[in-house]
Amino acid sequence: MELALLIDFGSTYTKVTAVDVESAEVIATARGLTTVETSILEGLEQALEGIKPHFAGALPEFQHRLACSSAAGGLRMVAIGLVKELTAEAARQAALGAGARVLGVFAHQLTAAEMEQIDAGCPDIILLAGGTDGGNRDTILHNARMLAAARCGSTIIVAGNKSAAEEVRDILVQAGKDVRVTANVLPELNKLNVEPARETIRRTFLEKIVEAKGLRRAERYIQGVLMPTPAAVLNAAKLLATGTGEEPGWGQLVIVDIGGATTDVHSLAEGYPTRSGVTFKGLPEPFAKRTVEGDLGMRVSALSLLETVGARKLAAIAGRPEEEVISYVHAVHDNVELLPANENQWKIDTAMARVAADLAMERHAGTLETAWTPMGAMYIQHGKDLTRVPYLIGTGGVIVNHPNPREILQGALYRQEQPTILRPQTPRMMLDKDYILAAVGLLAEVKPTAALRLAKKYIVEI
Amino acid sequence: MEEEKKQLTLVLGVIGADVHAVGNRILEYALTEAGFKVVNIGVMASQEEFINAALETDADAILVSSLYGHGEIDCRGLREKAIEAGIGNIKMYVGGNLVVGKQDWAEVEKKFLAMGFDRAYPPGTMPQQAIDDLLRDFGFTQKC
Ligand code: B12
């Protein structure tokens, strides 16, 4: 039997999934606490205890032992570009798509105050872009000189104007930085090119960050900590959308991942205008796009969610009094392990999740702007048109464990009263019922078709 | 253009809510053939798009088209935005059907030059005219 052990070192829990590769079956899942402070292996062993009973009390030999991680703060990055809407945005997209937690995005010439901010955040990797190939050089050179003096951030990936890249590298190398030069994230104004930067980020993660986060010890038992967890989810999404040489995928899809600290949305879609008379404007969109909402979460970010939505609105959605909602939100924020204990608390938890799905999708989806012309109204589209996307998939603790996940996911759908926000209109609603997307993304690295079959089997319509 | 000289980068686009796309494509083709690096931001381009594109690509000139008669309103303030963005010295040309109907061209030209354009062109101007002017304005003596 060909077996795979897929591990997700999360910020709180270490989750393991044992898979029979040939039959594409999940044999067992279990979790332990993430123990990155002492030894990452402790929590892993605890989790492995949990699957032993499914193997008659002794762990079998797993041919594939792969992990992803968002432990120890995840992959923390800063993205830097020239124009906010152009190279700075392209750099941000590259970092998000590589599964990073983006601490800050900076445009134009860095100031001393911004350098302080970067030093205070102390990112694992800085992604430095700016200028199209043959375009502006001054800004990226200035920014390289500023970064040369930075106290934090010793690893810098350069993905800007190729005509300045070598000079940028020299400046940073002389300052003792570890510099990796890759292709420009925006080589031409209308050409986004985030894949080489994403790949370089991932390689850097493997070589350096795994070590720095104390995950290397885990590699005694497993073959590798391959990528940050969000990158594994995006990897799974890509596989499920595009398929493999042997088996077709589902086509365009959107994933809403509601977590304790953030709500992520992944869209695998071109997002071209679906209506005639609409002109697309702005940076081209990556087919695989990830956005992260740091203010929308069920536990760690519960208070910021409350603040963003407002107590009155959240109370109205939950159908509970405001005071009750406020006190529940504080309770789950202060004790992140807390689960709803009665029907009223379920209502509040559901409302929080629904609102997170709603706002995260609103921010992810493209918009239509009306321009009044001599011929009447014309429409300009920014971002992706997701109205015709056929699949909407829900994942994350609340959705997976919810008695009525559909109610949560519905928050993400297109609304008549918001016709300019291009959210999915009538997708099939799917659930990642065994919470296996990250595992699928890992297995995809070695057995893509088996991983695809696993995803198709365990992501079910609701 | 001569080999050793730097290839000029031009930002090209149709400003405002203007959808006339044919002339824009012809201009892109003619200017590219003439050896320029053309960054075409297409129709319905806002002032910010022109400026941002010029900034990232370190463009030498901005060529604005306006065909539908609202050029005056759409173009006003473009030079000031360039100054704000730190590229105040960039060359700017404008052409198409800049105003509604048939107005006295000398008056129209004066208006657009006062707005900060280096050159303004009357309806029906051929792309070659702009090519010749670009070469002259950037000190190229040789024709392509
Ligand atoms: C086709 C067309 C349309 C099509 C456009 C389809 C498309 N997506 O391209 C449609 C039907 C959508 C359309 C709509 C309108 N149109 Co119309 N349209 C035309 C038409 C018949 C041809 C345009 C064309 O393609 N010309 C061929 C190209 C090659 O020439 P060009 O665009 O002039 O560009 C060349 C030169 O001008 C020059 N050039 C252009 N820019 C620049 C810049 C520089 C720096 C330089 C050096 C040179 C230069 O070089 C270009 C290449 O050779 C013209 C009339 C005409 N015969 O020109 C009217 C015309 C442009 N339209 C006009 C009008 C009024 C409109 C509408 C407002 C009509 C309405 N009320 O509904 C709308 C506006 C829509 C909008 N929001 O933009 C008027 C403009 C009047 C004015 N400015 O005084 C014109 C002149 C017709 C007229 N005589 O009334 N139109």
PDB file of C-alpha atoms in Angstrom, chain B:
ATOM      1  CA  MET B   1      16.669  55.048 -35.130  1.00  0.00           C
ATOM      2  CA  GLU B   2      20.399  54.757 -34.773  1.00  0.00           C
ATOM      3  CA  GLU B   3      21.574  51.737 -32.804  1.00  0.00           C
ATOM      4  CA  GLU B   4      23.758  53.457 -30.236  1.00  0.00           C
ATOM      5  CA  LYS B   5      21.086  55.930 -29.220  1.00  0.00           C
ATOM      6  CA  LYS B   6      18.647  55.009 -26.490  1.00  0.00           C
ATOM      7  CA  GLN B   7      15.309  53.729 -27.686  1.00  0.00           C
ATOM      8  CA  LEU B   8      12.649  56.241 -26.750  1.00  0.00           C
ATOM      9  CA  THR B   9       9.758  54.998 -24.631  1.00  0.00           C
ATOM     10  CA  LEU B  10       6.323  56.450 -25.353  1.00  0.00           C
ATOM     11  CA  VAL B  11       3.132  56.076 -23.344  1.00  0.00           C
ATOM     12  CA  LEU B  12       0.154  56.040 -25.698  1.00  0.00           C
ATOM     13  CA  GLY B  13      -3.531  56.102 -24.818  1.00  0.00           C
ATOM     14  CA  VAL B  14      -7.000  57.493 -25.458  1.00  0.00           C
ATOM     15  CA  ILE B  15      -7.990  59.738 -22.591  1.00  0.00           C
ATOM     16  CA  GLY B  16     -11.247  60.007 -20.660  1.00  0.00           C
ATOM     17  CA  ALA B  17     -14.364  57.968 -21.403  1.00  0.00           C
ATOM     18  CA  ASP B  18     -13.419  57.793 -25.070  1.00  0.00           C
ATOM     19  CA  VAL B  19     -13.718  54.368 -26.713  1.00  0.00           C
ATOM     20  CA  HIS B  20     -12.434  55.146 -30.237  1.00  0.00           C
ATOM     21  CA  ALA B  21      -9.889  52.355 -30.574  1.00  0.00           C
ATOM     22  CA  VAL B  22      -8.930  52.266 -34.249  1.00  0.00           C
ATOM     23  CA  GLY B  23      -6.648  55.292 -34.373  1.00  0.00           C
ATOM     24  CA  ASN B  24      -4.930  54.121 -31.179  1.00  0.00           C
ATOM     25  CA  ARG B  25      -4.016  50.789 -32.774  1.00  0.00           C
ATOM     26  CA  ILE B  26      -2.783  52.484 -35.934  1.00  0.00           C
ATOM     27  CA  LEU B  27      -0.631  54.828 -33.889  1.00  0.00           C
ATOM     28  CA  GLU B  28       0.779  51.942 -31.861  1.00  0.00           C
ATOM     29  CA  TYR B  29       1.670  50.098 -35.039  1.00  0.00           C
ATOM     30  CA  ALA B  30       3.218  53.109 -36.793  1.00  0.00           C
ATOM     31  CA  LEU B  31       5.252  54.212 -33.765  1.00  0.00           C
ATOM     32  CA  THR B  32       6.516  50.693 -33.052  1.00  0.00           C
ATOM     33  CA  GLU B  33       7.505  50.297 -36.703  1.00  0.00           C
ATOM     34  CA  ALA B  34       9.390  53.568 -36.421  1.00  0.00           C
ATOM     35  CA  GLY B  35      11.514  52.024 -33.660  1.00  0.00           C
ATOM     36  CA  PHE B  36       9.942  53.451 -30.525  1.00  0.00           C
ATOM     37  CA  LYS B  37       9.116  51.408 -27.457  1.00  0.00           C
ATOM     38  CA  VAL B  38       5.355  51.911 -27.177  1.00  0.00           C
ATOM     39  CA  VAL B  39       3.519  51.394 -23.884  1.00  0.00           C
ATOM     40  CA  ASN B  40      -0.103  51.398 -24.975  1.00  0.00           C
ATOM     41  CA  ILE B  41      -2.598  51.856 -22.150  1.00  0.00           C
ATOM     42  CA  GLY B  42      -5.512  51.720 -24.620  1.00  0.00           C
ATOM     43  CA  VAL B  43      -8.873  53.438 -24.557  1.00  0.00           C
ATOM     44  CA  MET B  44     -10.697  54.916 -21.554  1.00  0.00           C
ATOM     45  CA  ALA B  45      -7.427  55.846 -19.925  1.00  0.00           C
ATOM     46  CA  SER B  46      -7.476  58.155 -16.915  1.00  0.00           C
ATOM     47  CA  GLN B  47      -4.883  60.849 -16.289  1.00  0.00           C
ATOM     48  CA  GLU B  48      -3.506  58.775 -13.411  1.00  0.00           C
ATOM     49  CA  GLU B  49      -2.960  55.825 -15.724  1.00  0.00           C
ATOM     50  CA  PHE B  50      -0.891  57.973 -18.087  1.00  0.00           C
ATOM     51  CA  ILE B  51       1.204  59.305 -15.214  1.00  0.00           C
ATOM     52  CA  ASN B  52       1.663  55.945 -13.468  1.00  0.00           C
ATOM     53  CA  ALA B  53       2.616  54.239 -16.708  1.00  0.00           C
ATOM     54  CA  ALA B  54       5.153  56.956 -17.529  1.00  0.00           C
ATOM     55  CA  LEU B  55       6.600  56.693 -14.036  1.00  0.00           C
ATOM     56  CA  GLU B  56       7.132  52.913 -13.993  1.00  0.00           C
ATOM     57  CA  THR B  57       8.457  52.740 -17.559  1.00  0.00           C
ATOM     58  CA  ASP B  58      10.606  55.887 -17.294  1.00  0.00           C
ATOM     59  CA  ALA B  59       8.919  57.126 -20.464  1.00  0.00           C
ATOM     60  CA  ASP B  60      10.323  59.939 -22.594  1.00  0.00           C
ATOM     61  CA  ALA B  61       6.974  61.182 -23.894  1.00  0.00           C
ATOM     62  CA  ILE B  62       3.227  60.828 -23.416  1.00  0.00           C
ATOM     63  CA  LEU B  63       1.003  60.782 -26.514  1.00  0.00           C
ATOM     64  CA  VAL B  64      -2.623  61.505 -25.717  1.00  0.00           C
ATOM     65  CA  SER B  65      -5.496  60.903 -28.121  1.00  0.00           C
ATOM     66  CA  SER B  66      -8.965  62.299 -27.745  1.00  0.00           C
ATOM     67  CA  LEU B  67     -11.502  61.635 -30.470  1.00  0.00           C
ATOM     68  CA  TYR B  68     -14.944  62.241 -29.053  1.00  0.00           C
ATOM     69  CA  GLY B  69     -14.833  65.990 -28.538  1.00  0.00           C
ATOM     70  CA  HIS B  70     -14.227  66.237 -24.795  1.00  0.00           C
ATOM     71  CA  GLY B  71     -10.457  66.619 -24.998  1.00  0.00           C
ATOM     72  CA  GLU B  72     -10.374  69.921 -23.271  1.00  0.00           C
ATOM     73  CA  ILE B  73     -12.015  68.740 -20.077  1.00  0.00           C
ATOM     74  CA  ASP B  74     -10.221  65.393 -20.065  1.00  0.00           C
ATOM     75  CA  CYS B  75      -6.726  66.818 -20.609  1.00  0.00           C
ATOM     76  CA  ARG B  76      -6.834  69.685 -18.171  1.00  0.00           C
ATOM     77  CA  GLY B  77      -4.515  69.091 -15.223  1.00  0.00           C
ATOM     78  CA  LEU B  78      -2.413  66.348 -16.803  1.00  0.00           C
ATOM     79  CA  ARG B  79       0.752  68.481 -16.823  1.00  0.00           C
ATOM     80  CA  GLU B  80       0.184  69.447 -13.195  1.00  0.00           C
ATOM     81  CA  LYS B  81      -0.167  65.777 -12.228  1.00  0.00           C
ATOM     82  CA  ALA B  82       3.102  65.007 -14.007  1.00  0.00           C
ATOM     83  CA  ILE B  83       4.807  67.774 -12.068  1.00  0.00           C
ATOM     84  CA  GLU B  84       3.424  66.374  -8.811  1.00  0.00           C
ATOM     85  CA  ALA B  85       4.683  62.910  -9.713  1.00  0.00           C
ATOM     86  CA  GLY B  86       8.193  64.204 -10.314  1.00  0.00           C
ATOM     87  CA  ILE B  87       8.146  63.842 -14.090  1.00  0.00           C
ATOM     88  CA  GLY B  88       7.189  67.426 -14.914  1.00  0.00           C
ATOM     89  CA  ASN B  89       9.627  67.678 -17.804  1.00  0.00           C
ATOM     90  CA  ILE B  90       8.201  64.785 -19.790  1.00  0.00           C
ATOM     91  CA  LYS B  91       7.196  65.645 -23.379  1.00  0.00           C
ATOM     92  CA  MET B  92       3.457  65.563 -23.998  1.00  0.00           C
ATOM     93  CA  TYR B  93       1.722  65.505 -27.374  1.00  0.00           C
ATOM     94  CA  VAL B  94      -2.016  65.487 -27.962  1.00  0.00           C
ATOM     95  CA  GLY B  95      -4.097  64.790 -31.065  1.00  0.00           C
ATOM     96  CA  GLY B  96      -7.351  63.441 -32.516  1.00  0.00           C
ATOM     97  CA  ASN B  97     -10.586  65.416 -32.651  1.00  0.00           C
ATOM     98  CA  LEU B  98      -9.796  67.548 -29.662  1.00  0.00           C
ATOM     99  CA  VAL B  99     -12.897  69.679 -29.577  1.00  0.00           C
ATOM    100  CA  VAL B 100     -16.474  69.418 -30.770  1.00  0.00           C
ATOM    101  CA  GLY B 101     -17.117  70.356 -34.368  1.00  0.00           C
ATOM    102  CA  LYS B 102     -14.936  72.518 -36.542  1.00  0.00           C
ATOM    103  CA  GLN B 103     -13.398  75.274 -34.437  1.00  0.00           C
ATOM    104  CA  ASP B 104     -10.530  77.541 -35.463  1.00  0.00           C
ATOM    105  CA  TRP B 105      -7.457  75.309 -35.099  1.00  0.00           C
ATOM    106  CA  ALA B 106      -5.069  78.113 -34.084  1.00  0.00           C
ATOM    107  CA  GLU B 107      -7.297  78.859 -31.094  1.00  0.00           C
ATOM    108  CA  VAL B 108      -7.597  75.222 -30.148  1.00  0.00           C
ATOM    109  CA  GLU B 109      -3.858  74.698 -30.421  1.00  0.00           C
ATOM    110  CA  LYS B 110      -3.191  77.701 -28.230  1.00  0.00           C
ATOM    111  CA  LYS B 111      -5.481  76.298 -25.564  1.00  0.00           C
ATOM    112  CA  PHE B 112      -3.740  72.936 -25.451  1.00  0.00           C
ATOM    113  CA  LEU B 113      -0.257  74.455 -25.459  1.00  0.00           C
ATOM    114  CA  ALA B 114      -1.307  76.663 -22.562  1.00  0.00           C
ATOM    115  CA  MET B 115      -2.417  73.505 -20.762  1.00  0.00           C
ATOM    116  CA  GLY B 116       1.174  72.292 -20.867  1.00  0.00           C
ATOM    117  CA  PHE B 117       1.286  70.147 -24.004  1.00  0.00           C
ATOM    118  CA  ASP B 118       4.432  70.466 -26.090  1.00  0.00           C
ATOM    119  CA  ARG B 119       2.538  69.817 -29.325  1.00  0.00           C
ATOM    120  CA  ALA B 120      -1.116  69.607 -30.339  1.00  0.00           C
ATOM    121  CA  TYR B 121      -2.332  68.155 -33.639  1.00  0.00           C
ATOM    122  CA  PRO B 122      -5.445  68.930 -35.682  1.00  0.00           C
ATOM    123  CA  PRO B 123      -7.893  66.240 -36.850  1.00  0.00           C
ATOM    124  CA  GLY B 124      -6.591  64.026 -39.611  1.00  0.00           C
ATOM    125  CA  THR B 125      -2.915  64.290 -38.642  1.00  0.00           C
ATOM    126  CA  MET B 126      -0.951  61.308 -39.948  1.00  0.00           C
ATOM    127  CA  PRO B 127       1.212  59.326 -37.503  1.00  0.00           C
ATOM    128  CA  GLN B 128       4.324  60.185 -39.525  1.00  0.00           C
ATOM    129  CA  GLN B 129       3.959  63.803 -38.444  1.00  0.00           C
ATOM    130  CA  ALA B 130       4.313  62.819 -34.813  1.00  0.00           C
ATOM    131  CA  ILE B 131       7.232  60.516 -35.606  1.00  0.00           C
ATOM    132  CA  ASP B 132       9.123  63.324 -37.338  1.00  0.00           C
ATOM    133  CA  ASP B 133       8.420  65.706 -34.463  1.00  0.00           C
ATOM    134  CA  LEU B 134       9.529  63.179 -31.848  1.00  0.00           C
ATOM    135  CA  LEU B 135      12.821  62.635 -33.606  1.00  0.00           C
ATOM    136  CA  ARG B 136      13.337  66.363 -33.937  1.00  0.00           C
ATOM    137  CA  ASP B 137      12.351  67.142 -30.335  1.00  0.00           C
ATOM    138  CA  PHE B 138      14.742  64.512 -28.993  1.00  0.00           C
ATOM    139  CA  GLY B 139      17.598  65.673 -31.168  1.00  0.00           C
ATOM    140  CA  PHE B 140      17.725  62.824 -33.656  1.00  0.00           C
ATOM    141  CA  THR B 141      18.858  64.193 -37.007  1.00  0.00           C
ATOM    142  CA  GLN B 142      18.664  60.931 -38.910  1.00  0.00           C
ATOM    143  CA  LYS B 143      15.273  59.796 -40.131  1.00  0.00           C
ATOM    144  CA  CYS B 144      14.252  56.187 -39.693  1.00  0.00           C
TER     145      CYS B 144
END
